[in-house]
mmCIF file of C-alpha atoms (C1' of nucleotides) in Angstrom:
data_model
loop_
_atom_site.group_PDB
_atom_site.id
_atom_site.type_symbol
_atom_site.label_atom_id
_atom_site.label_comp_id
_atom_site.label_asym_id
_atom_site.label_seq_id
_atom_site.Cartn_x
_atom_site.Cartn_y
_atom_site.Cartn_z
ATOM 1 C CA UNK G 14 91.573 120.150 65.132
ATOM 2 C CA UNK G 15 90.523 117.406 67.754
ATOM 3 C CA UNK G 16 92.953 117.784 69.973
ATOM 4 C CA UNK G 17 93.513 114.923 72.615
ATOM 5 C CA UNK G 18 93.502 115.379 76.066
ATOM 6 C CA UNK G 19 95.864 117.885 77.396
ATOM 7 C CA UNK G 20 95.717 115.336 80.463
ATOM 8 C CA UNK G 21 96.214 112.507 77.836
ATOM 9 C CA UNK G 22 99.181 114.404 76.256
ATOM 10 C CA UNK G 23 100.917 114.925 79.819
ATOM 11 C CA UNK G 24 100.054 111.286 80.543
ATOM 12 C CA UNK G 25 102.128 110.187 77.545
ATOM 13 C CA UNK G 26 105.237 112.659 77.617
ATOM 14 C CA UNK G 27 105.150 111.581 81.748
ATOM 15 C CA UNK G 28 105.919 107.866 80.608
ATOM 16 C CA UNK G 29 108.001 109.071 77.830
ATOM 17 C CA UNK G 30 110.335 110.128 80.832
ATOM 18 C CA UNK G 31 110.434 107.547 83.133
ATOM 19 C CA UNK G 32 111.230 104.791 80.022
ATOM 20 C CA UNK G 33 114.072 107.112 79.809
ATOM 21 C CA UNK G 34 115.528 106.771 83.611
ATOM 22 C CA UNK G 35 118.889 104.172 82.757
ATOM 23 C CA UNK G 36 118.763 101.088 84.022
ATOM 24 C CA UNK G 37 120.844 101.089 88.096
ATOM 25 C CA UNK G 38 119.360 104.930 88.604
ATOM 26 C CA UNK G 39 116.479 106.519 90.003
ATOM 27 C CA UNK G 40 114.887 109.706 89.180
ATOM 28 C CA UNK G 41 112.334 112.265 91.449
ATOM 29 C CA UNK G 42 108.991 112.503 90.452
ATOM 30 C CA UNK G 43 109.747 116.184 90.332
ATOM 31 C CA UNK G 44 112.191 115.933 87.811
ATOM 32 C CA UNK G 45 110.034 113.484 85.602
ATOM 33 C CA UNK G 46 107.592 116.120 85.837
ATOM 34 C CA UNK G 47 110.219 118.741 84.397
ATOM 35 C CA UNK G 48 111.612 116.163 81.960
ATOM 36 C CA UNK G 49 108.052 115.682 80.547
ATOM 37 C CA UNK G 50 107.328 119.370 80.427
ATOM 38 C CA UNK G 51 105.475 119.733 83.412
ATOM 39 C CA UNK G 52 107.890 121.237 86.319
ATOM 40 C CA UNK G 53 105.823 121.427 89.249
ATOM 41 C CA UNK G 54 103.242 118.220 88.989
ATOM 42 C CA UNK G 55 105.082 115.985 90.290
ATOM 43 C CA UNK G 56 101.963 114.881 92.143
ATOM 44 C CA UNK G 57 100.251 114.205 88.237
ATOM 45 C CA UNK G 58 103.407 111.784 87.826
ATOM 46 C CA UNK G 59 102.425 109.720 90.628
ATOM 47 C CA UNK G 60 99.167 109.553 89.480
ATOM 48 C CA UNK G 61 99.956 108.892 86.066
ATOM 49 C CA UNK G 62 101.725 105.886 87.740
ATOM 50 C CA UNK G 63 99.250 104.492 89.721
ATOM 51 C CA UNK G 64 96.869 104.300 86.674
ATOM 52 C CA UNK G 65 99.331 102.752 84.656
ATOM 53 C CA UNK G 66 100.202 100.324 86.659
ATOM 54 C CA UNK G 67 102.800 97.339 86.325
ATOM 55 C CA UNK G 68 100.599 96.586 82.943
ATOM 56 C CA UNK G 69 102.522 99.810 81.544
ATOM 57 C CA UNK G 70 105.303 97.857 81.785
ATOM 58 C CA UNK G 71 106.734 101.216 83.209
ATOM 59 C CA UNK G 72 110.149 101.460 85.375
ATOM 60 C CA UNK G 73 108.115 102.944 88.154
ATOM 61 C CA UNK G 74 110.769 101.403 90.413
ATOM 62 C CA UNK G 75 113.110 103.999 89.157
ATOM 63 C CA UNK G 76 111.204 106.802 90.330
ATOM 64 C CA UNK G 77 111.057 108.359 94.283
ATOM 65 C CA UNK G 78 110.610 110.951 95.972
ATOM 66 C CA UNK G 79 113.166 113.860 96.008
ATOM 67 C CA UNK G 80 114.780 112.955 99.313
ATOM 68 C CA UNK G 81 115.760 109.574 97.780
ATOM 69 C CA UNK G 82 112.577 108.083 100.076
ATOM 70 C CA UNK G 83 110.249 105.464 98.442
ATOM 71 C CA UNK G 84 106.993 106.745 97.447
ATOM 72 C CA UNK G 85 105.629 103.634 99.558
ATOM 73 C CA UNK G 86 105.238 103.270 103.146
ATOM 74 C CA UNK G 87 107.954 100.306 104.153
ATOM 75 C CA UNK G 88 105.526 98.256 105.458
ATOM 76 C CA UNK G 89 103.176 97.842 101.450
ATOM 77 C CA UNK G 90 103.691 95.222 99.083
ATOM 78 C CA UNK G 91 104.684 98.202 97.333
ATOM 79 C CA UNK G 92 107.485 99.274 99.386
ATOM 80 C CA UNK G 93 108.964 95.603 98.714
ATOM 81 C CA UNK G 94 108.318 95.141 95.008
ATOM 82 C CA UNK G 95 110.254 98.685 94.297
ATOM 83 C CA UNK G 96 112.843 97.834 96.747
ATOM 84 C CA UNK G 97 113.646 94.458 95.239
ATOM 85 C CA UNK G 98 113.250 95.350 91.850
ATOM 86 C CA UNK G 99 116.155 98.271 92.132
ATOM 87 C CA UNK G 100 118.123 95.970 93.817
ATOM 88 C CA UNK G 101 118.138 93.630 91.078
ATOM 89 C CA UNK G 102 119.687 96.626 88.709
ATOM 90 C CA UNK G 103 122.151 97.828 91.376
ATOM 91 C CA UNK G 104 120.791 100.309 93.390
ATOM 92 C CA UNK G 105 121.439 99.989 97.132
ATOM 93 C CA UNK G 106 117.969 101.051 98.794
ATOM 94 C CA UNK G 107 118.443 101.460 102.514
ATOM 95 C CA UNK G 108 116.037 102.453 105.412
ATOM 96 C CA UNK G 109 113.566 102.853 102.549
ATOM 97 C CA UNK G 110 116.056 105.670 100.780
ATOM 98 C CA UNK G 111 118.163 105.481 98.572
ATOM 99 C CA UNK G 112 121.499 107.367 97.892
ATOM 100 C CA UNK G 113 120.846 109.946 95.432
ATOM 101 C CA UNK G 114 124.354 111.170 95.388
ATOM 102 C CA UNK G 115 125.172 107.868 93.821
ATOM 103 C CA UNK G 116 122.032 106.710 91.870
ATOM 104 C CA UNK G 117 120.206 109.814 91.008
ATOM 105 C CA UNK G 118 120.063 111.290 87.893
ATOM 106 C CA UNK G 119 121.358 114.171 88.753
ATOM 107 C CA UNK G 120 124.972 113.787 89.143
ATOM 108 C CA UNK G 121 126.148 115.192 85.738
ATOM 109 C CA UNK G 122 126.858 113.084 82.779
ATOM 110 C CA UNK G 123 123.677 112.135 82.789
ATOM 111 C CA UNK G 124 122.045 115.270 82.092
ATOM 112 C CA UNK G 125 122.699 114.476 78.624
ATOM 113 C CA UNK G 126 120.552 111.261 78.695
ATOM 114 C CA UNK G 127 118.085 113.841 79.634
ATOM 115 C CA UNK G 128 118.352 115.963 76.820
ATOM 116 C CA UNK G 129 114.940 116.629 75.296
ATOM 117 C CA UNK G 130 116.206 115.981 71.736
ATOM 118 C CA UNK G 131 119.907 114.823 70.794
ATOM 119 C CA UNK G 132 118.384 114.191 67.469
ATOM 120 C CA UNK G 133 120.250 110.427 67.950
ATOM 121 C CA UNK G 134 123.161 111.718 69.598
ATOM 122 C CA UNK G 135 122.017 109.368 72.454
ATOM 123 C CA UNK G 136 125.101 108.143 74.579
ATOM 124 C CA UNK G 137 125.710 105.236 74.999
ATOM 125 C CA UNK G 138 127.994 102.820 76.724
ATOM 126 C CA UNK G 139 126.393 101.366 79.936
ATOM 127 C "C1'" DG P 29 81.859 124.439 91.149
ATOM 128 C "C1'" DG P 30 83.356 123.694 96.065
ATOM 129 C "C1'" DC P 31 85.754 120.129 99.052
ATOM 130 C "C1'" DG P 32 88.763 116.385 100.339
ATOM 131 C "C1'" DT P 33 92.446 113.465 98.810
ATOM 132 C "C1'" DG P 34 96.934 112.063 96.942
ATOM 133 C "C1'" DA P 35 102.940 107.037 94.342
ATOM 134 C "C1'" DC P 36 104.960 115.355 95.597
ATOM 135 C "C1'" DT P 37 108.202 119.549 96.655
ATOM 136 C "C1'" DA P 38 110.362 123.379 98.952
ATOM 137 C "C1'" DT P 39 111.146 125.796 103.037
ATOM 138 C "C1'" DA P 40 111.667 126.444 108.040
ATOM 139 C "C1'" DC P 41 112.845 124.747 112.664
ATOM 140 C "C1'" DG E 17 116.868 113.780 108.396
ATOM 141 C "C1'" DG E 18 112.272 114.186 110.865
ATOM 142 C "C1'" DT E 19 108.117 117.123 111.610
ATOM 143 C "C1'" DA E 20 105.187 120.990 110.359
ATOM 144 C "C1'" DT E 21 103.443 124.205 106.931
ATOM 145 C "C1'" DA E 22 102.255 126.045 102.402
ATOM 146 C "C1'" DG E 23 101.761 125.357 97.436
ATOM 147 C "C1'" DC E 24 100.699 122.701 93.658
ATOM 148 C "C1'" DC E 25 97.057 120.339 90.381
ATOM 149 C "C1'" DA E 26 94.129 116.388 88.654
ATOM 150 C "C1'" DC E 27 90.207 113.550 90.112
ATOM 151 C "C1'" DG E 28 85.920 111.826 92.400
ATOM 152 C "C1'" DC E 29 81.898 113.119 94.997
#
DNA sequence: GGCGTGACTATAC
DNA sequence: GGTATAGCCACGC
Protein backbone atom coordinates (compact mmCIF):
# COMPACT_ATOMS: atom_id res chain seq x y z
CA UNK A 1 0.00 0.00 0.00
CA UNK A 2 0.94 3.82 -0.14
CA UNK A 3 2.49 4.13 2.77
CA UNK A 4 3.06 7.76 4.19
CA UNK A 5 6.16 9.07 5.08
CA UNK A 6 8.11 7.15 7.56
CA UNK A 7 9.33 10.85 8.39
CA UNK A 8 5.58 11.87 8.33
CA UNK A 9 4.67 8.91 10.65
CA UNK A 10 7.55 9.89 13.24
CA UNK A 11 6.41 13.50 12.83
CA UNK A 12 2.94 12.56 14.08
CA UNK A 13 3.68 9.91 16.94
CA UNK A 14 6.55 12.88 18.03
CA UNK A 15 3.50 15.32 18.69
CA UNK A 16 1.42 12.53 19.87
CA UNK A 17 4.00 12.67 22.86
CA UNK A 18 4.53 15.98 23.72
CA UNK A 19 0.35 16.63 23.82
CA UNK A 20 0.82 14.01 26.35
CA UNK A 21 3.50 15.90 28.80
CA UNK A 22 0.76 17.05 31.95
CA UNK A 23 0.22 20.31 32.36
CA UNK A 24 3.17 21.92 35.45
CA UNK A 25 5.91 19.19 33.93
CA UNK A 26 8.47 19.08 31.44
CA UNK A 27 9.78 16.28 29.50
CA UNK A 28 13.51 15.71 27.51
CA UNK A 29 13.47 15.65 24.01
CA UNK A 30 15.16 12.32 24.48
CA UNK A 31 12.45 10.83 26.17
CA UNK A 32 9.77 12.23 23.65
CA UNK A 33 11.83 10.57 21.21
CA UNK A 34 11.49 7.14 23.19
CA UNK A 35 7.85 7.86 24.03
CA UNK A 36 7.13 8.25 20.25
CA UNK A 37 9.11 5.20 19.31
CA UNK A 38 12.14 6.71 18.30
CA UNK A 39 14.86 6.41 21.32
CA UNK A 40 17.79 8.09 20.11
CA UNK A 41 16.41 11.17 17.75
CA UNK A 42 15.95 13.36 20.00
CA UNK A 43 17.52 15.81 17.57
CA UNK A 44 14.27 14.78 14.91
CA UNK A 45 12.03 16.03 17.98
CA UNK A 46 13.46 19.35 17.91
CA UNK A 47 13.07 19.55 14.48
CA UNK A 48 9.74 18.28 14.36
CA UNK A 49 9.20 21.32 16.69
CA UNK A 50 10.60 23.95 14.93
CA UNK A 51 8.45 23.06 11.83
CA UNK A 52 5.48 22.91 13.75
CA UNK A 53 5.69 25.80 15.27
CA UNK A 54 3.33 27.67 17.85
CA UNK A 55 0.57 27.06 14.87
CA UNK A 56 0.72 23.27 16.15
CA UNK A 57 -0.65 24.52 19.01
CA UNK A 58 2.00 22.09 20.57
CA UNK A 59 3.24 22.30 24.42
CA UNK A 60 6.73 22.80 23.12
CA UNK A 61 7.26 24.72 26.37
CA UNK A 62 7.12 21.45 28.13
CA UNK A 63 9.94 20.01 26.44
CA UNK A 64 14.06 20.66 27.27
CA UNK A 65 16.90 19.38 27.14
CA UNK A 66 17.95 16.44 29.44
CA UNK A 67 19.89 18.53 31.93
CA UNK A 68 16.65 20.46 32.66
CA UNK A 69 18.40 23.46 30.31
CA UNK A 70 16.14 25.33 27.79
CA UNK A 71 16.64 24.37 24.31
CA UNK A 72 17.02 28.31 23.76
CA UNK A 73 19.88 30.46 24.37
CA UNK A 74 18.61 32.96 27.43
CA UNK A 75 19.10 35.80 25.56
CA UNK A 76 16.03 34.63 22.25
CA UNK A 77 12.60 35.59 22.27
CA UNK A 78 12.52 32.01 22.57
CA UNK A 79 14.22 31.57 25.75
CA UNK A 80 11.44 34.08 27.21
CA UNK A 81 8.26 32.77 25.62
CA UNK A 82 9.15 29.04 27.08
CA UNK A 83 10.22 30.47 30.28
CA UNK A 84 7.03 32.44 30.85
CA UNK A 85 4.78 30.09 29.50
CA UNK A 86 5.97 27.20 32.20
CA UNK A 87 5.76 29.61 34.68
CA UNK A 88 2.26 30.24 34.10
CA UNK A 89 1.57 26.23 34.77
CA UNK A 90 3.92 26.06 37.79
CA UNK A 91 7.16 25.20 36.87
CA UNK A 92 9.96 27.20 38.52
CA UNK A 93 12.58 27.77 35.57
CA UNK A 94 15.78 29.17 37.00
CA UNK A 95 19.18 30.21 35.41
CA UNK A 96 17.51 28.93 32.24
CA UNK A 97 17.03 25.20 33.99
CA UNK A 98 14.68 23.87 35.43
CA UNK A 99 14.45 21.29 38.34
CA UNK A 100 13.89 18.02 36.90
CA UNK A 101 13.80 16.29 40.19
CA UNK A 102 10.61 18.16 40.75
CA UNK A 103 9.01 18.78 37.27
CA UNK A 104 10.29 16.07 35.10
CA UNK A 105 8.52 13.31 34.04
CA UNK A 106 10.48 11.04 35.34
CA UNK A 107 9.89 10.87 38.94
CA UNK A 108 7.57 7.78 39.08
CA UNK A 109 3.88 7.97 39.09
CA UNK A 110 4.02 9.39 36.09
CA UNK A 111 5.41 6.69 34.15
CA UNK A 112 2.00 5.53 33.89
CA UNK A 113 0.79 8.71 32.04
CA UNK A 114 3.42 7.45 29.76
CA UNK A 115 2.15 4.21 29.14
CA UNK A 116 1.91 3.55 25.41
CA UNK A 117 -1.62 2.10 25.71
CA UNK A 118 -3.75 1.91 29.08
CA UNK A 119 -6.53 1.10 26.76
CA UNK A 120 -8.48 4.18 28.91
CA UNK A 121 -7.01 3.34 32.07
CA UNK A 122 -5.66 6.96 31.88
CA UNK A 123 -5.15 8.46 35.49
CA UNK A 124 -6.45 11.02 36.36
CA UNK A 125 -6.75 13.48 39.16
CA UNK A 126 -4.54 16.61 38.58
C1' DG B 1 25.71 11.03 -2.60
C1' DG B 2 29.09 13.80 0.21
C1' DC B 3 29.21 17.84 3.53
C1' DG B 4 27.72 21.08 6.99
C1' DT B 5 24.18 22.11 10.29
C1' DG B 6 21.01 21.52 14.19
C1' DA B 7 15.03 23.36 19.56
C1' DC B 8 20.03 16.53 21.35
C1' DT B 9 22.46 12.88 24.50
C1' DA B 10 25.95 10.35 26.96
C1' DT B 11 30.44 10.16 28.67
C1' DA B 12 34.82 11.97 30.48
C1' DC B 13 37.52 15.47 32.96
C1' DG C 1 27.43 21.91 36.33
C1' DG C 2 30.60 23.66 32.55
C1' DT C 3 33.58 22.32 28.58
C1' DA C 4 35.16 18.98 25.20
C1' DT C 5 34.36 14.90 22.41
C1' DA C 6 31.81 11.33 19.94
C1' DG C 7 27.44 9.56 18.17
C1' DC C 8 23.13 10.15 16.29
C1' DC C 9 19.90 11.24 12.05
C1' DA C 10 16.98 14.30 9.01
C1' DC C 11 17.48 18.17 5.80
C1' DG C 12 19.32 21.58 2.40
C1' DC C 13 22.95 22.53 -0.85
Amino acid sequence: MAVVDPSTRHRQAIERAIRAIPRGCVASYGDIAARAGLPGRARLVGRVLREAGEKARLPWHRVVRASGHIAFDASTEAFARQCKRLAEEGVIVTRGRVDNARFGVDVDVDAQLWAPRTAGTRVRGG
